[in-house]
Coordinates of C-alpha atoms and ligand atoms in Angstrom, one line a residue:
M9 CA 0.0 0.0 0.0
K10 CA 1.2 3.5 -0.8
N11 CA 0.5 6.9 0.7
K12 CA -0.6 9.6 -1.7
Q13 CA 0.6 13.0 -0.7
V14 CA 0.6 16.6 -2.0
L15 CA 4.0 18.3 -1.4
I16 CA 4.9 21.9 -1.6
D17 CA 7.1 21.8 -4.7
S18 CA 7.9 25.5 -4.9
L19 CA 7.0 28.6 -3.0
P20 CA 4.6 31.0 -4.9
E21 CA 6.1 34.0 -6.6
G22 CA 3.2 36.4 -6.8
K23 CA -0.1 34.4 -6.8
L24 CA -0.3 30.8 -5.8
V25 CA -0.6 28.4 -8.8
E26 CA -1.5 24.7 -9.0
N27 CA 2.1 23.9 -10.1
N28 CA 3.4 25.1 -6.7
Y29 CA 2.3 21.6 -5.6
K30 CA 3.3 18.1 -6.6
L31 CA 1.3 14.8 -6.1
V32 CA 3.5 11.9 -5.1
E33 CA 3.1 8.3 -3.9
S34 CA 5.3 7.5 -0.9
E35 CA 5.8 4.5 1.2
M36 CA 3.2 3.9 4.0
P37 CA 4.4 5.7 7.2
K38 CA 5.6 3.5 10.0
A39 CA 4.7 4.2 13.6
S40 CA 6.8 3.6 16.7
S41 CA 5.0 1.9 19.7
E42 CA 4.1 5.4 21.0
E43 CA 2.7 6.7 17.7
I44 CA -0.6 6.4 16.0
I45 CA -1.5 6.1 12.3
V46 CA -4.4 8.1 11.1
K47 CA -6.2 7.6 7.7
T48 CA -7.5 10.9 6.5
I49 CA -11.2 11.2 5.8
S50 CA -11.4 14.9 4.8
F51 CA -9.5 18.1 5.4
A52 CA -10.3 21.8 5.2
I53 CA -8.7 24.2 2.8
T54 CA -8.3 27.5 4.7
A55 CA -7.1 30.9 3.7
G56 CA -4.7 31.3 6.6
T57 CA -2.4 28.6 5.3
R58 CA -1.5 30.9 2.4
A59 CA 0.0 33.3 4.9
G60 CA 2.2 30.3 6.0
L61 CA 3.5 30.0 2.5
Q62 CA 4.2 33.7 2.4
G63 CA 6.1 33.7 5.7
S64 CA 3.8 36.3 7.2
A65 CA 2.3 33.8 9.8
S66 CA 5.1 33.8 12.4
Y67 CA 3.4 31.0 14.3
A68 CA 3.7 28.7 11.2
G69 CA 7.5 29.1 11.0
A70 CA 9.5 29.8 7.8
P71 CA 7.9 28.5 4.6
T72 CA 9.7 25.6 3.0
T73 CA 9.4 23.2 0.1
G74 CA 9.5 19.4 -0.2
I75 CA 7.1 18.9 2.7
V76 CA 3.4 17.8 2.8
M77 CA 1.1 20.8 2.6
N78 CA -0.3 21.5 6.1
C79 CA -4.0 21.6 7.0
T80 CA -6.4 20.5 9.7
G81 CA -8.3 17.3 8.9
I82 CA -10.4 14.5 10.3
G83 CA -9.4 10.9 10.1
E84 CA -9.8 7.4 11.5
I85 CA -7.2 5.8 13.7
I86 CA -6.0 2.6 11.9
E87 CA -3.0 1.7 14.1
S88 CA -2.5 2.4 17.8
N89 CA -1.3 0.8 21.0
D90 CA -3.0 3.5 23.1
Q91 CA -6.1 2.5 25.1
D92 CA -7.6 5.9 24.9
Y93 CA -7.0 6.3 21.1
T94 CA -8.3 3.0 19.8
V95 CA -8.5 1.8 16.2
G96 CA -11.7 3.0 14.6
R97 CA -12.0 6.2 16.6
N98 CA -12.3 9.5 14.6
V99 CA -10.0 12.3 15.4
L100 CA -9.2 15.9 14.5
T101 CA -5.6 16.6 13.8
Q102 CA -3.0 18.2 11.4
T103 CA -3.5 15.5 8.7
G104 CA -1.8 17.5 6.0
W105 CA -2.8 16.9 2.3
Q106 CA -2.2 13.2 2.4
E107 CA -3.9 9.9 2.9
Y108 CA -2.1 8.7 6.0
S109 CA -0.2 10.4 8.7
V110 CA 1.7 9.4 11.8
Q111 CA 0.6 11.3 14.9
K112 CA 1.5 11.6 18.6
K113 CA -1.5 11.3 20.8
E114 CA -1.0 14.9 22.2
S115 CA -1.8 16.2 18.7
L116 CA -5.2 14.4 18.4
T117 CA -8.6 15.5 19.5
L118 CA -11.1 12.7 19.8
L119 CA -14.4 13.6 18.0
R120 CA -17.5 13.4 20.1
E121 CA -19.6 10.3 19.1
G122 CA -22.9 10.8 17.3
I123 CA -21.9 14.0 15.6
D124 CA -21.3 14.5 11.9
P125 CA -17.5 14.4 11.8
S126 CA -17.4 17.1 9.1
L127 CA -18.7 19.6 11.6
Y128 CA -15.2 19.5 13.1
L129 CA -13.7 21.1 9.9
G130 CA -16.2 24.0 10.2
P131 CA -18.1 25.2 13.2
L132 CA -16.6 22.8 15.8
G133 CA -13.1 23.1 14.4
I134 CA -10.5 25.9 14.2
N135 CA -12.6 28.2 12.0
G136 CA -15.8 27.9 14.1
L137 CA -13.8 28.6 17.3
T138 CA -12.1 31.5 15.6
A139 CA -15.5 33.0 14.7
Y140 CA -16.7 32.4 18.2
F141 CA -13.8 33.9 20.2
G142 CA -12.9 36.6 17.7
L143 CA -16.5 38.0 17.8
L144 CA -17.5 37.4 21.4
E145 CA -14.2 37.9 23.3
V146 CA -12.5 40.4 21.1
G147 CA -15.4 42.2 19.4
Q148 CA -17.7 42.1 22.5
P149 CA -20.9 42.8 20.7
Q150 CA -23.9 44.1 22.5
A151 CA -27.5 43.4 21.5
G152 CA -28.7 46.1 19.1
E153 CA -25.3 47.0 17.9
T154 CA -24.2 46.7 14.2
V155 CA -21.5 44.1 13.4
M156 CA -19.7 44.3 10.0
I157 CA -17.8 41.3 8.7
S158 CA -15.4 41.0 5.7
A159 CA -15.0 37.7 3.7
A160 CA -18.5 37.2 5.1
A161 CA -19.5 34.3 2.9
G162 CA -16.3 32.4 3.7
S163 CA -15.8 29.8 6.4
V164 CA -15.1 32.0 9.4
G165 CA -17.2 34.9 8.1
H166 CA -20.5 33.1 7.6
M167 CA -20.3 31.8 11.2
V168 CA -19.4 35.2 12.7
G169 CA -22.5 36.8 11.1
Q170 CA -24.8 34.1 12.5
I171 CA -23.3 34.2 16.0
A172 CA -23.8 38.0 15.9
K173 CA -27.4 37.5 14.9
I174 CA -27.9 35.0 17.8
K175 CA -26.5 37.8 20.1
G176 CA -29.2 40.2 18.9
C177 CA -27.0 42.3 16.6
K178 CA -27.6 43.9 13.2
V179 CA -25.3 42.2 10.8
V180 CA -23.7 43.5 7.6
G181 CA -21.5 41.2 5.5
V182 CA -19.0 42.3 2.9
C183 CA -18.1 39.8 0.2
G184 CA -17.0 39.5 -3.4
S185 CA -20.1 38.6 -5.5
D186 CA -23.8 39.4 -5.7
E187 CA -24.5 35.6 -5.4
K188 CA -22.7 35.5 -2.1
C189 CA -24.6 38.6 -0.9
K190 CA -27.9 37.0 -1.7
K191 CA -26.9 33.8 0.2
L192 CA -26.0 35.9 3.3
T193 CA -29.3 37.8 3.4
E194 CA -31.7 35.2 2.1
D195 CA -30.4 32.0 3.7
L196 CA -28.4 33.2 6.7
G197 CA -30.4 36.1 7.9
F198 CA -27.8 38.9 7.5
N199 CA -29.5 42.3 7.6
A200 CA -27.5 43.5 4.6
A201 CA -24.6 42.4 2.4
V202 CA -22.4 44.5 0.2
N203 CA -20.2 43.5 -2.7
Y204 CA -16.8 45.1 -2.4
K205 CA -16.1 44.6 -6.1
D206 CA -19.0 46.9 -7.0
A207 CA -17.8 50.4 -8.1
N208 CA -20.2 52.0 -5.6
F209 CA -18.9 49.9 -2.7
R210 CA -18.2 52.8 -0.3
Q211 CA -21.6 54.4 -0.8
N212 CA -23.4 50.9 -0.6
L213 CA -21.6 50.2 2.7
K214 CA -22.7 53.6 4.0
D215 CA -26.3 52.8 3.0
A216 CA -26.1 49.4 4.6
T217 CA -24.9 50.8 7.9
P218 CA -27.2 53.8 8.6
D219 CA -26.3 53.6 12.4
G220 CA -22.6 53.2 11.7
V221 CA -20.6 50.1 12.8
D222 CA -19.9 49.1 16.4
V223 CA -17.9 45.9 15.8
Y224 CA -15.9 45.2 12.6
F225 CA -14.7 41.6 12.3
D226 CA -11.8 42.0 9.9
N227 CA -10.8 38.9 7.8
T228 CA -9.3 40.9 5.0
G229 CA -7.4 44.0 5.9
G230 CA -6.7 46.2 2.9
M231 CA -9.3 48.4 1.3
I232 CA -12.3 46.9 3.2
L233 CA -10.6 47.7 6.5
G234 CA -9.9 51.2 5.2
S235 CA -13.6 51.6 4.5
A236 CA -14.7 50.2 7.8
L237 CA -12.6 52.7 9.7
F238 CA -14.8 55.5 8.3
R239 CA -18.1 53.7 9.4
L240 CA -17.0 52.8 12.9
N241 CA -18.8 54.6 15.8
S242 CA -17.1 56.0 18.8
G243 CA -16.1 53.2 21.2
G244 CA -16.1 50.8 18.3
R245 CA -14.0 47.6 18.2
I246 CA -12.1 46.0 15.4
A247 CA -11.3 42.3 15.8
C248 CA -8.3 41.6 13.5
C249 CA -8.7 38.0 12.5
G250 CA -6.7 37.8 9.2
V251 CA -5.5 39.7 6.2
V252 CA -6.7 37.6 3.3
S253 CA -6.5 40.5 0.8
Q254 CA -2.7 40.6 1.3
Y255 CA -1.9 36.8 1.4
D256 CA -1.9 35.8 -2.3
T257 CA 1.0 38.1 -3.3
S258 CA 4.7 38.6 -2.8
T259 CA 4.2 42.3 -2.3
P260 CA 1.6 42.9 0.4
E261 CA 0.5 46.5 0.8
P262 CA 0.9 48.6 3.9
G263 CA -2.1 49.0 6.1
P264 CA -4.8 51.6 5.2
K265 CA -4.6 55.3 6.0
G266 CA -6.3 56.6 9.1
I267 CA -4.5 54.4 11.6
P268 CA -3.9 55.5 14.3
G269 CA -5.6 58.9 13.8
L270 CA -9.2 57.6 13.4
L271 CA -8.7 55.1 16.3
V272 CA -7.7 58.0 18.5
N273 CA -10.5 60.4 17.5
K274 CA -13.2 57.8 18.1
S275 CA -11.7 55.8 20.9
I276 CA -11.7 52.7 18.8
R277 CA -10.1 49.5 20.0
M278 CA -8.2 47.5 17.4
Q279 CA -7.1 44.0 18.6
G280 CA -5.5 41.1 16.9
F281 CA -6.0 37.6 18.2
L282 CA -5.1 33.9 17.5
V283 CA -7.7 31.3 18.2
F284 CA -5.1 29.4 20.2
D285 CA -5.2 32.2 22.8
Y286 CA -8.5 30.7 23.9
A287 CA -7.6 27.0 23.9
D288 CA -8.6 26.6 27.6
K289 CA -12.2 27.5 26.6
Y290 CA -12.7 25.3 23.6
D291 CA -14.9 22.8 25.3
D292 CA -17.5 25.3 26.5
A293 CA -17.5 27.0 23.0
T294 CA -18.0 23.6 21.3
D295 CA -21.1 23.0 23.6
N296 CA -22.6 26.4 22.6
L297 CA -21.8 26.0 18.9
L298 CA -23.4 22.5 18.9
E299 CA -26.5 23.8 20.6
W300 CA -26.9 26.5 18.0
I301 CA -26.4 24.0 15.2
N302 CA -28.9 21.6 16.7
S303 CA -31.5 24.4 17.2
G304 CA -31.1 25.5 13.6
Q305 CA -29.8 29.0 14.7
L306 CA -26.4 28.3 13.1
K307 CA -26.5 27.0 9.5
V308 CA -23.4 25.3 8.3
L309 CA -22.2 26.0 4.8
K310 CA -19.9 23.4 3.3
D311 CA -18.2 23.6 -0.1
E312 CA -17.0 20.1 -0.9
L313 CA -14.5 18.7 -3.4
D314 CA -13.7 15.0 -3.9
G315 CA -10.2 13.7 -4.3
L316 CA -6.8 14.6 -2.9
E317 CA -5.7 15.7 -6.3
K318 CA -8.3 18.5 -6.3
A319 CA -6.7 20.3 -3.3
P320 CA -4.1 22.5 -5.2
Q321 CA -6.7 23.9 -7.6
G322 CA -9.2 24.1 -4.8
F323 CA -6.8 26.3 -2.8
V324 CA -6.0 28.6 -5.8
D325 CA -9.8 28.9 -6.4
L326 CA -10.6 29.7 -2.7
L327 CA -8.1 32.6 -2.7
A328 CA -9.9 33.9 -5.8
G329 CA -13.2 33.7 -3.9
G330 CA -14.5 30.5 -5.4
N331 CA -15.9 29.1 -2.1
I332 CA -19.0 29.7 -0.1
G333 CA -18.6 28.5 3.4
T334 CA -15.9 26.0 4.5
R335 CA -14.1 24.3 1.6
I336 CA -13.6 20.6 2.4
V337 CA -11.7 18.0 0.4
N338 CA -12.9 14.4 0.9
I339 CA -10.4 11.7 0.4
Ligands
NAP404 N1 -6.8 34.6 13.9 C1 -6.9 33.3 13.9 O1 -6.7 32.6 14.8 C2 -7.5 32.7 12.6 C3 -7.9 31.4 12.5 C4 -8.5 30.9 11.3 C5 -8.6 31.8 10.2 N2 -8.2 33.1 10.3 C6 -8.4 34.1 9.2 O2 -9.8 34.1 8.9 C7 -9.9 34.6 7.6 C8 -10.9 33.8 6.8 O3 -10.3 32.5 6.6 P1 -11.2 31.3 6.0 O4 -10.4 30.0 6.2 O5 -12.5 31.4 6.6 O6 -11.2 31.6 4.5 P2 -12.5 31.9 3.6 O7 -13.1 33.2 4.1 O8 -13.4 30.7 3.5 O9 -11.9 32.1 2.1 C9 -11.2 33.2 1.8 C10 -12.1 34.3 1.2 O10 -11.4 35.5 1.1 C11 -12.0 36.3 0.2 N3 -11.0 37.1 -0.5 C12 -9.9 36.7 -1.3 N4 -9.2 37.7 -1.7 C13 -9.8 38.8 -1.2 C14 -9.5 40.2 -1.3 N5 -8.4 40.7 -2.0 N6 -10.3 41.1 -0.6 C15 -11.3 40.6 0.1 N7 -11.7 39.4 0.2 C16 -10.9 38.5 -0.4 C17 -12.7 35.4 -0.8 O11 -14.1 35.7 -0.8 P3 -14.8 36.9 -1.6 O12 -15.6 36.3 -2.7 O13 -15.6 37.6 -0.6 O14 -13.6 37.8 -2.1 C18 -12.5 34.0 -0.3 O15 -13.6 33.2 -0.4 C19 -8.4 34.6 7.0 O16 -7.9 35.9 7.0 C20 -7.7 33.7 7.9 O17 -6.3 34.0 8.0 C21 -7.7 33.6 11.5

């Protein structure tokens, strides 16, 4: 038996292309008596891993080639000597873009039984927890306030908006197509959605936020952050989650004008965060997210591709806005 893997063959110069990756067949991994072999079921393709290839995600280390592309995935334990991590159990871990991986038990999260495992790639996984803590802990929205979100139809974004609705806020999404805007307002209950590619974006954003913005959940940085700064109310909060507008390039732009002046004048708090900052609260968050899913208050948008070989093009396409919700590759 062989292990199909997708390796980083070269680092992107400019935009990421499919040829930055190489599909290989390697020998099956061998595990020591302490290690566990996991067969990948599915994995998520997420925008943040592009920052890892750019070298701008310091927590991910220096980008390098010849290694398996990293990602979070779910898999089944197929070889283990550990009595808590038995063969047949499903786990969440850094599977990478490959069929089989060797893991230490410390890097495995056992999935709760009786739950659709794919939920762990969306709302119950890294992106759901990011939406949850970034909004609630960093943004601190109050009922009746207006919450604005960029990359709002993406994996993190569509969950942020729905959690804000659950908390009684008015929600305005910003995304890159009219089809996505429609999805947000008609299916997910956003109060308004604005297409940032529209020539009248700034005016449309103004019209969509008549009471200004109290919390801006920033997935993109760039021009959308610049526009949000002018809509924020006094005492507003900006939760800096990511900078996807500046990932797929070798020449990221400096931040928008108005910082720090606008922050000073309106007593705005701008705070970056990493989901890992809240690791000790994951269990409670998972309980809440699950309750909202089960009650129908949190709708889960999945965008699925079948086959490991689809991952490179699926990633290139995600960075160009091809996904709605969480992009998942099924092996
Ligand atoms: N802080 C943390 O701990 C943490 C953890 C996880 C993720 N994140 C961040 O969360 C953000 C969202 O990640 P995700 O995995 O959920 O990805 P995603 O939103 O599902 O996909 C990325 C989306 O970004 C949008 N986009 C691409 N280029 C853009 C541009 N130039 N300007 C504006 N939008 C652009 C595209 O949608 P459009 O059609 O709308 O353009 C695309 O669908 C990323 O910034 C990521 O780094 C942070």
